[in-house]
GROMACS .gro file of C-alpha atoms in nm:
model
  403
    1MET     CA    1  -0.464   1.769  -2.732
    2ASN     CA    2  -0.120   1.920  -2.797
    3LYS     CA    3   0.163   1.933  -2.543
    4LYS     CA    4   0.116   2.305  -2.472
    5SER     CA    5  -0.251   2.262  -2.380
    6ILE     CA    6  -0.165   1.963  -2.160
    7GLY     CA    7   0.096   2.174  -1.983
    8ARG     CA    8  -0.164   2.442  -1.905
    9GLU     CA    9  -0.422   2.190  -1.784
   10MET     CA   10  -0.486   2.153  -1.412
   11LEU     CA   11  -0.294   1.852  -1.279
   12ILE     CA   12  -0.589   1.685  -1.106
   13CYS     CA   13  -0.789   1.702  -1.432
   14GLN     CA   14  -0.500   1.543  -1.622
   15CYS     CA   15  -0.486   1.261  -1.365
   16LEU     CA   16  -0.861   1.193  -1.384
   17SER     CA   17  -0.854   1.199  -1.766
   18GLN     CA   18  -0.629   0.890  -1.757
   19LEU     CA   19  -0.893   0.673  -1.594
   20PRO     CA   20  -0.994   0.397  -1.842
   21LEU     CA   21  -1.369   0.467  -1.819
   22GLU     CA   22  -1.473   0.375  -2.174
   23ASP     CA   23  -1.696   0.092  -2.043
   24TYR     CA   24  -1.928   0.351  -1.887
   25ASP     CA   25  -2.005   0.546  -2.206
   26CYS     CA   26  -2.322   0.344  -2.267
   27PRO     CA   27  -2.629   0.561  -2.181
   28LEU     CA   28  -2.826   0.257  -2.062
   29ILE     CA   29  -2.592   0.220  -1.761
   30ASP     CA   30  -2.713   0.551  -1.618
   31TYR     CA   31  -3.072   0.543  -1.739
   32GLY     CA   32  -3.286   0.754  -1.506
   33LYS     CA   33  -2.990   0.879  -1.300
   34LYS     CA   34  -2.889   1.244  -1.265
   35LEU     CA   35  -2.526   1.164  -1.182
   36SER     CA   36  -2.344   0.944  -1.434
   37THR     CA   37  -2.126   0.654  -1.321
   38LYS     CA   38  -1.822   0.812  -1.490
   39SER     CA   39  -1.873   1.134  -1.295
   40LEU     CA   40  -1.931   0.945  -0.971
   41ILE     CA   41  -1.607   0.750  -1.005
   42LYS     CA   42  -1.406   1.062  -1.093
   43ILE     CA   43  -1.541   1.246  -0.788
   44PHE     CA   44  -1.440   0.968  -0.549
   45VAL     CA   45  -1.098   0.919  -0.708
   46ALA     CA   46  -1.040   1.295  -0.679
   47ALA     CA   47  -1.149   1.270  -0.314
   48GLN     CA   48  -0.884   1.004  -0.256
   49LEU     CA   49  -0.610   1.197  -0.435
   50ASP     CA   50  -0.679   1.518  -0.243
   51GLU     CA   51  -0.781   1.363   0.091
   52TRP     CA   52  -1.135   1.500   0.103
   53ASP     CA   53  -1.254   1.376   0.441
   54SER     CA   54  -1.631   1.432   0.427
   55TYR     CA   55  -1.921   1.480   0.186
   56LYS     CA   56  -1.935   1.845   0.289
   57ASN     CA   57  -1.567   1.879   0.199
   58MET     CA   58  -1.645   1.724  -0.143
   59GLU     CA   59  -1.916   1.982  -0.207
   60GLU     CA   60  -1.682   2.268  -0.109
   61LYS     CA   61  -1.391   2.147  -0.322
   62LEU     CA   62  -1.605   2.091  -0.631
   63GLY     CA   63  -1.777   2.426  -0.579
   64ALA     CA   64  -1.441   2.604  -0.563
   65HIS     CA   65  -1.295   2.457  -0.884
   66PRO     CA   66  -1.504   2.501  -1.203
   67LYS     CA   67  -1.233   2.337  -1.419
   68LEU     CA   68  -1.253   2.027  -1.206
   69ARG     CA   69  -1.634   2.020  -1.234
   70LYS     CA   70  -1.599   2.046  -1.613
   71GLU     CA   71  -1.356   1.752  -1.625
   72ILE     CA   72  -1.591   1.547  -1.406
   73GLY     CA   73  -1.896   1.654  -1.607
   74ILE     CA   74  -2.116   1.808  -1.338
   75GLU     CA   75  -2.257   2.151  -1.259
   76GLU     CA   76  -2.339   2.089  -0.893
   77ILE     CA   77  -2.356   1.798  -0.652
   78SER     CA   78  -2.493   1.712  -0.308
   79GLY     CA   79  -2.333   1.494  -0.041
   80SER     CA   80  -2.650   1.289   0.010
   81GLN     CA   81  -2.655   1.203  -0.361
   82LEU     CA   82  -2.295   1.082  -0.343
   83SER     CA   83  -2.363   0.877  -0.031
   84ARG     CA   84  -2.652   0.691  -0.193
   85ARG     CA   85  -2.468   0.619  -0.518
   86ILE     CA   86  -2.141   0.491  -0.367
   87SER     CA   87  -2.332   0.232  -0.162
   88ASP     CA   88  -2.528   0.109  -0.465
   89LEU     CA   89  -2.248   0.105  -0.724
   90PRO     CA   90  -2.168  -0.258  -0.820
   91THR     CA   91  -1.828  -0.347  -0.677
   92GLU     CA   92  -1.755  -0.559  -0.986
   93TRP     CA   93  -1.743  -0.239  -1.193
   94LEU     CA   94  -1.473  -0.086  -0.973
   95GLN     CA   95  -1.287  -0.416  -0.959
   96ASN     CA   96  -1.274  -0.421  -1.341
   97LEU     CA   97  -1.156  -0.059  -1.347
   98PHE     CA   98  -0.882  -0.143  -1.096
   99VAL     CA   99  -0.768  -0.433  -1.318
  100LYS     CA  100  -0.747  -0.197  -1.617
  101VAL     CA  101  -0.535   0.052  -1.421
  102VAL     CA  102  -0.306  -0.236  -1.315
  103LYS     CA  103  -0.266  -0.343  -1.679
  104LYS     CA  104  -0.156   0.010  -1.772
  105ILE     CA  105   0.099  -0.001  -1.489
  106GLN     CA  106   0.226  -0.338  -1.610
  107LEU     CA  107   0.291  -0.195  -1.957
  108PHE     CA  108   0.521   0.068  -1.805
  109THR     CA  109   0.694  -0.174  -1.567
  110LYS     CA  110   0.749  -0.478  -1.792
  111GLY     CA  111   1.121  -0.392  -1.824
  112LEU     CA  112   1.180  -0.370  -1.449
  113LYS     CA  113   1.363  -0.663  -1.293
  114GLY     CA  114   1.264  -0.632  -0.929
  115LEU     CA  115   1.502  -0.585  -0.638
  116PRO     CA  116   1.880  -0.581  -0.700
  117ASN     CA  117   2.139  -0.844  -0.602
  118GLY     CA  118   1.947  -1.120  -0.775
  119LEU     CA  119   1.635  -1.097  -0.559
  120GLY     CA  120   1.410  -1.028  -0.859
  121VAL     CA  121   1.038  -0.944  -0.869
  122LEU     CA  122   0.849  -1.022  -0.549
  123LYS     CA  123   0.479  -1.065  -0.479
  124ILE     CA  124   0.407  -1.002  -0.113
  125ILE     CA  125   0.084  -1.134   0.037
  126ASP     CA  126  -0.068  -0.982   0.350
  127SER     CA  127  -0.387  -0.827   0.483
  128THR     CA  128  -0.477  -0.508   0.662
  129GLU     CA  129  -0.768  -0.461   0.898
  130ILE     CA  130  -1.002  -0.161   0.888
  131SER     CA  131  -1.199  -0.091   1.204
  132LEU     CA  132  -1.560   0.017   1.160
  133PRO     CA  133  -1.803   0.195   1.396
  134LYS     CA  134  -1.982  -0.068   1.607
  135ASN     CA  135  -2.316   0.109   1.621
  136LEU     CA  136  -2.335   0.151   1.239
  137CYS     CA  137  -2.170  -0.163   1.103
  138ASP     CA  138  -2.303  -0.454   1.307
  139TRP     CA  139  -2.268  -0.678   0.998
  140ALA     CA  140  -1.888  -0.662   1.051
  141PHE     CA  141  -1.912  -0.782   1.413
  142ILE     CA  142  -1.613  -0.983   1.540
  143SER     CA  143  -1.641  -0.940   1.917
  144LYS     CA  144  -1.808  -0.708   2.168
  145SER     CA  145  -1.532  -0.451   2.131
  146HIS     CA  146  -1.426  -0.522   1.774
  147THR     CA  147  -1.596  -0.450   1.440
  148ALA     CA  148  -1.379  -0.464   1.128
  149VAL     CA  149  -1.321  -0.577   0.769
  150LYS     CA  150  -1.004  -0.692   0.593
  151MET     CA  151  -0.833  -0.619   0.265
  152HIS     CA  152  -0.621  -0.917   0.156
  153THR     CA  153  -0.359  -0.778  -0.080
  154ARG     CA  154  -0.098  -0.893  -0.330
  155LEU     CA  155   0.173  -0.628  -0.365
  156VAL     CA  156   0.413  -0.642  -0.659
  157VAL     CA  157   0.767  -0.518  -0.591
  158ALA     CA  158   0.876  -0.431  -0.946
  159SER     CA  159   1.187  -0.236  -0.838
  160GLU     CA  160   1.323  -0.051  -0.535
  161ASN     CA  161   1.105   0.252  -0.615
  162VAL     CA  162   0.803   0.089  -0.781
  163VAL     CA  163   0.551  -0.116  -0.582
  164TYR     CA  164   0.183  -0.162  -0.658
  165PRO     CA  165  -0.108  -0.391  -0.563
  166ASP     CA  166  -0.223  -0.602  -0.856
  167LYS     CA  167  -0.501  -0.789  -0.676
  168ILE     CA  168  -0.708  -0.760  -0.358
  169VAL     CA  169  -0.975  -0.969  -0.187
  170PRO     CA  170  -1.213  -0.773   0.040
  171SER     CA  171  -1.357  -0.975   0.325
  172SER     CA  172  -1.518  -0.969   0.665
  173GLY     CA  173  -1.278  -0.943   0.957
  174LYS     CA  174  -1.340  -1.309   1.043
  175LEU     CA  175  -1.175  -1.448   0.728
  176SER     CA  176  -0.829  -1.577   0.822
  177ASP     CA  177  -0.514  -1.490   0.629
  178ASN     CA  178  -0.477  -1.856   0.535
  179GLU     CA  179  -0.823  -1.857   0.372
  180GLY     CA  180  -0.771  -1.514   0.213
  181SER     CA  181  -0.461  -1.627   0.025
  182ASP     CA  182  -0.649  -1.885  -0.186
  183ASP     CA  183  -0.726  -1.632  -0.462
  184LEU     CA  184  -0.397  -1.440  -0.435
  185VAL     CA  185  -0.131  -1.706  -0.490
  186GLU     CA  186  -0.134  -1.781  -0.863
  187GLU     CA  187   0.123  -1.908  -1.110
  188SER     CA  188   0.382  -1.642  -1.201
  189ASN     CA  189   0.753  -1.580  -1.248
  190ALA     CA  190   0.776  -1.389  -0.921
  191ILE     CA  191   0.866  -1.513  -0.573
  192TYR     CA  192   0.577  -1.509  -0.326
  193VAL     CA  193   0.661  -1.373   0.019
  194MET     CA  194   0.432  -1.436   0.315
  195ASP     CA  195   0.429  -1.424   0.693
  196ARG     CA  196   0.346  -1.718   0.922
  197GLY     CA  197  -0.032  -1.666   0.908
  198TYR     CA  198  -0.049  -1.804   0.553
  199PRO     CA  199   0.129  -2.140   0.521
  200SER     CA  200  -0.006  -2.484   0.601
  201ARG     CA  201   0.094  -2.833   0.500
  202GLU     CA  202  -0.184  -2.839   0.238
  203LYS     CA  203  -0.083  -2.497   0.102
  204PHE     CA  204   0.281  -2.602   0.057
  205GLU     CA  205   0.174  -2.913  -0.132
  206THR     CA  206  -0.052  -2.708  -0.363
  207TRP     CA  207   0.221  -2.454  -0.434
  208GLU     CA  208   0.469  -2.731  -0.512
  209GLU     CA  209   0.225  -2.891  -0.756
  210LYS     CA  210   0.178  -2.557  -0.935
  211GLY     CA  211   0.552  -2.478  -0.941
  212ILE     CA  212   0.513  -2.160  -0.736
  213SER     CA  213   0.828  -2.009  -0.585
  214TYR     CA  214   0.788  -1.899  -0.224
  215VAL     CA  215   0.971  -1.758   0.077
  216VAL     CA  216   0.747  -1.800   0.381
  217ARG     CA  217   0.791  -1.766   0.755
  218LEU     CA  218   0.697  -2.080   0.946
  219THR     CA  219   0.492  -2.132   1.258
  220LYS     CA  220   0.647  -2.336   1.539
  221SER     CA  221   0.380  -2.603   1.495
  222LEU     CA  222   0.511  -2.725   1.158
  223ARG     CA  223   0.772  -2.989   1.231
  224LEU     CA  224   1.061  -3.042   0.992
  225GLY     CA  225   1.299  -3.328   0.938
  226ILE     CA  226   1.654  -3.219   0.852
  227LEU     CA  227   1.795  -3.416   0.557
  228LYS     CA  228   2.114  -3.220   0.493
  229GLU     CA  229   2.278  -2.910   0.645
  230TYR     CA  230   2.470  -2.644   0.453
  231THR     CA  231   2.735  -2.407   0.588
  232PRO     CA  232   2.582  -2.058   0.642
  233THR     CA  233   2.752  -1.777   0.450
  234HIS     CA  234   2.609  -1.488   0.655
  235PRO     CA  235   2.671  -1.427   1.029
  236SER     CA  236   2.298  -1.373   1.097
  237VAL     CA  237   2.206  -1.715   0.955
  238THR     CA  238   2.205  -1.991   1.217
  239LEU     CA  239   2.070  -2.274   0.999
  240ASP     CA  240   2.057  -2.353   0.627
  241ALA     CA  241   1.927  -2.702   0.555
  242LYS     CA  242   1.742  -2.930   0.315
  243VAL     CA  243   1.434  -3.046   0.505
  244SER     CA  244   1.117  -3.248   0.472
  245TYR     CA  245   0.778  -3.165   0.622
  246ASN     CA  246   0.619  -3.475   0.470
  247VAL     CA  247   0.810  -3.797   0.401
  248SER     CA  248   0.637  -3.859   0.068
  249LYS     CA  249   0.687  -3.507  -0.071
  250LYS     CA  250   0.973  -3.323  -0.241
  251PRO     CA  251   1.235  -3.180   0.003
  252VAL     CA  252   1.247  -2.804   0.056
  253ARG     CA  253   1.485  -2.564   0.226
  254CYS     CA  254   1.475  -2.411   0.575
  255ILE     CA  255   1.677  -2.107   0.675
  256GLU     CA  256   1.687  -1.963   1.026
  257PHE     CA  257   1.830  -1.620   1.098
  258MET     CA  258   1.838  -1.369   1.383
  259ASP     CA  259   1.764  -0.998   1.353
  260GLU     CA  260   1.926  -0.708   1.538
  261LYS     CA  261   1.702  -0.770   1.842
  262GLU     CA  262   1.804  -1.138   1.852
  263ARG     CA  263   1.462  -1.258   1.739
  264THR     CA  264   1.472  -1.586   1.545
  265TYR     CA  265   1.297  -1.623   1.210
  266ARG     CA  266   1.239  -1.965   1.053
  267ILE     CA  267   1.189  -1.943   0.675
  268LEU     CA  268   1.080  -2.215   0.433
  269THR     CA  269   1.153  -2.187   0.058
  270ASN     CA  270   1.176  -2.408  -0.248
  271ARG     CA  271   1.453  -2.192  -0.397
  272PHE     CA  272   1.782  -2.382  -0.361
  273ASP     CA  273   1.949  -2.160  -0.624
  274LEU     CA  274   1.954  -1.855  -0.393
  275THR     CA  275   2.211  -1.789  -0.122
  276ASP     CA  276   2.106  -1.790   0.241
  277GLN     CA  277   2.158  -1.411   0.248
  278GLN     CA  278   1.931  -1.362  -0.055
  279VAL     CA  279   1.654  -1.564   0.109
  280MET     CA  280   1.695  -1.360   0.428
  281GLU     CA  281   1.679  -1.030   0.234
  282ILE     CA  282   1.373  -1.145   0.039
  283TYR     CA  283   1.182  -1.212   0.360
  284ARG     CA  284   1.297  -0.880   0.508
  285ALA     CA  285   1.149  -0.709   0.200
  286ARG     CA  286   0.807  -0.825   0.327
  287TRP     CA  287   0.808  -0.510   0.540
  288THR     CA  288   0.733  -0.316   0.218
  289ILE     CA  289   0.368  -0.417   0.234
  290GLU     CA  290   0.339  -0.291   0.593
  291LEU     CA  291   0.468   0.048   0.476
  292PHE     CA  292   0.220   0.038   0.186
  293PHE     CA  293  -0.076  -0.027   0.417
  294LYS     CA  294   0.034   0.248   0.653
  295TRP     CA  295   0.075   0.495   0.367
  296VAL     CA  296  -0.262   0.410   0.210
  297LYS     CA  297  -0.443   0.459   0.542
  298GLN     CA  298  -0.265   0.789   0.608
  299HIS     CA  299  -0.285   0.948   0.264
  300LEU     CA  300  -0.586   0.800   0.087
  301LYS     CA  301  -0.840   0.850   0.365
  302PHE     CA  302  -0.886   0.476   0.392
  303THR     CA  303  -0.980   0.487   0.759
  304LYS     CA  304  -1.250   0.753   0.703
  305ILE     CA  305  -1.542   0.550   0.570
  306TRP     CA  306  -1.795   0.692   0.323
  307SER     CA  307  -2.053   0.420   0.369
  308THR     CA  308  -2.168   0.183   0.640
  309LYS     CA  309  -2.288  -0.084   0.396
  310PRO     CA  310  -2.064  -0.374   0.287
  311GLN     CA  311  -2.076  -0.279  -0.082
  312GLY     CA  312  -1.984   0.081  -0.003
  313ILE     CA  313  -1.683  -0.035   0.203
  314TRP     CA  314  -1.562  -0.270  -0.074
  315ASN     CA  315  -1.603   0.014  -0.325
  316GLN     CA  316  -1.390   0.242  -0.110
  317MET     CA  317  -1.111  -0.016  -0.105
  318PHE     CA  318  -1.098  -0.031  -0.484
  319LEU     CA  319  -1.126   0.348  -0.522
  320ALA     CA  320  -0.831   0.399  -0.285
  321LEU     CA  321  -0.615   0.160  -0.487
  322ILE     CA  322  -0.728   0.310  -0.820
  323ALA     CA  323  -0.613   0.651  -0.692
  324TYR     CA  324  -0.280   0.498  -0.586
  325GLY     CA  325  -0.247   0.342  -0.932
  326LEU     CA  326  -0.314   0.676  -1.105
  327SER     CA  327  -0.042   0.844  -0.900
  328LEU     CA  328   0.201   0.566  -0.990
  329LEU     CA  329   0.109   0.592  -1.360
  330VAL     CA  330   0.195   0.962  -1.361
  331LYS     CA  331   0.525   0.881  -1.187
  332LEU     CA  332   0.608   0.619  -1.450
  333GLN     CA  333   0.507   0.847  -1.737
  334THR     CA  334   0.729   1.127  -1.610
  335GLN     CA  335   1.014   0.878  -1.548
  336SER     CA  336   1.065   1.025  -1.202
  337ASP     CA  337   1.326   0.862  -0.981
  338ARG     CA  338   1.147   0.973  -0.663
  339THR     CA  339   0.999   0.713  -0.433
  340THR     CA  340   0.632   0.636  -0.494
  341PHE     CA  341   0.538   0.799  -0.165
  342GLY     CA  342   0.758   1.105  -0.219
  343PHE     CA  343   0.615   1.149  -0.568
  344PHE     CA  344   0.257   1.138  -0.437
  345ARG     CA  345   0.337   1.409  -0.183
  346LEU     CA  346   0.455   1.642  -0.461
  347LEU     CA  347   0.162   1.545  -0.684
  348GLN     CA  348  -0.080   1.630  -0.406
  349THR     CA  349   0.087   1.970  -0.354
  350TYR     CA  350   0.036   2.064  -0.722
  351LEU     CA  351  -0.307   1.908  -0.785
  352TYR     CA  352  -0.472   2.244  -0.855
  353LYS     CA  353  -0.172   2.391  -1.038
  354THR     CA  354  -0.087   2.339  -1.404
  355VAL     CA  355   0.082   2.026  -1.533
  356GLY     CA  356   0.366   2.250  -1.654
  357SER     CA  357   0.433   2.390  -1.307
  358PHE     CA  358   0.426   2.037  -1.162
  359MET     CA  359   0.679   1.915  -1.419
  360LYS     CA  360   0.904   2.210  -1.340
  361ALA     CA  361   0.893   2.127  -0.967
  362LEU     CA  362   0.953   1.760  -1.044
  363LYS     CA  363   1.278   1.838  -1.225
  364LYS     CA  364   1.418   2.036  -0.934
  365LYS     CA  365   1.683   1.848  -0.742
  366LYS     CA  366   1.807   1.916  -0.395
  367LYS     CA  367   2.147   2.079  -0.400
  368LYS     CA  368   2.409   1.885  -0.213
  369THR     CA  369   2.609   2.116   0.007
  370SER     CA  370   2.950   2.004   0.123
  371LYS     CA  371   3.053   2.097   0.475
  372GLY     CA  372   3.411   1.999   0.408
  373ARG     CA  373   3.612   1.785   0.643
  374GLN     CA  374   3.421   1.751   0.967
  375LYS     CA  375   3.610   1.804   1.291
  376VAL     CA  376   3.540   1.593   1.597
  377PRO     CA  377   3.291   1.800   1.796
  378ILE     CA  378   3.391   1.918   2.142
  379THR     CA  379   3.119   1.841   2.394
  380LYS     CA  380   3.013   2.153   2.579
  381PRO     CA  381   2.825   2.153   2.908
  382LYS     CA  382   2.454   2.199   2.849
  383SER     CA  383   2.323   2.537   2.957
  384LYS     CA  384   1.990   2.554   3.135
  385PRO     CA  385   1.712   2.686   2.906
  386GLU     CA  386   1.535   3.008   3.003
  387PHE     CA  387   1.170   2.954   3.096
  388GLY     CA  388   1.087   3.324   3.126
  389ASN     CA  389   0.887   3.495   3.398
  390VAL     CA  390   0.555   3.317   3.342
  391ALA     CA  391   0.637   2.947   3.304
  392ARG     CA  392   0.792   2.752   3.590
  393ASP     CA  393   1.026   2.455   3.602
  394LYS     CA  394   0.992   2.184   3.866
  395THR     CA  395   1.355   2.209   3.975
  396GLU     CA  396   1.329   2.587   4.001
  397LYS     CA  397   1.028   2.547   4.229
  398LYS     CA  398   1.224   2.314   4.457
  399LYS     CA  399   1.511   2.563   4.487
  400LYS     CA  400   1.272   2.838   4.595
  401LYS     CA  401   1.127   2.612   4.865
  402HIS     CA  402   1.480   2.529   4.988
  403LYS     CA  403   1.558   2.895   5.026
   0.00000   0.00000   0.00000
């Protein structure tokens, strides 16, 4: 396809065409099925990209866009058909597709060096909980008032504007963060960042044996023996010391700092080459994964479930992250300097427009207008707003009574 034809193509079709679906070309995979696996996956990824919130909405969107139906490879579709297939689709297939999308992202990001000021590439570990309807998902029971599953996630911070999950572990809501991290912390050149739900004495020993770099918040229960104290170089840092949590093991480093609300954070790391400020900033960057979870739930319809069966829920997790990965791939291909979340907002706006019109909008930059030298404003007394003749203000009512 030449560049001109790509430019005229509908943006959502161009996004879906980048899915690495070659493994599903074998006819035996879909033997006896009206809807192919390739088509099924494309429909649900499109649903994530465009925030389709129901099976009826899917039918309406596909019915309204013949070009999209052509890209997906269907003539018509029913919501009941989609519901059955998403619950039966093997999760391993979507997991493999997610891994392929991640590998494409890694090719584009291999030159990125992580956060500035020597912080480098980070891998943040955390989980997010997804509440499920109690009357439909009793298999996810936690308590009388609580039914939920978890998505344990490893988020790569490749730069200030590029973050992506490279691995997830779906689980029941009862699996603890400590247990969920077993498959997420692997040998790499990145620094692992975790909150206090993850570490334990055994975990620290395992990470040390594997040579894994970490910056982790400690629970109060883990006692430390101070071997040597260093002079803090940042006013927020109250302690920087070489410590031991087990007499027979290699010493590590503990840094305590206070935030703006005077809350104390106790951080353990095996990185003695970093400054106390760098360690503090690395832990503060952990907030990135909270923003990621919030964004995914808001924009990828992650809280609106399409199935009440475990396999259907796990499939939805992977489909949401595949859609996120596709958006990021387009951002990397266009070399946009917008934030990942800002880029997705524009992508979503132009999904049913041409690629050319999207690229034109992408190149537009906000004009900076100078207001010149600003004078110190003179505070004027606030005038009472007019409520009109219909609405009434409480103070106005009191005045009338006084009269």
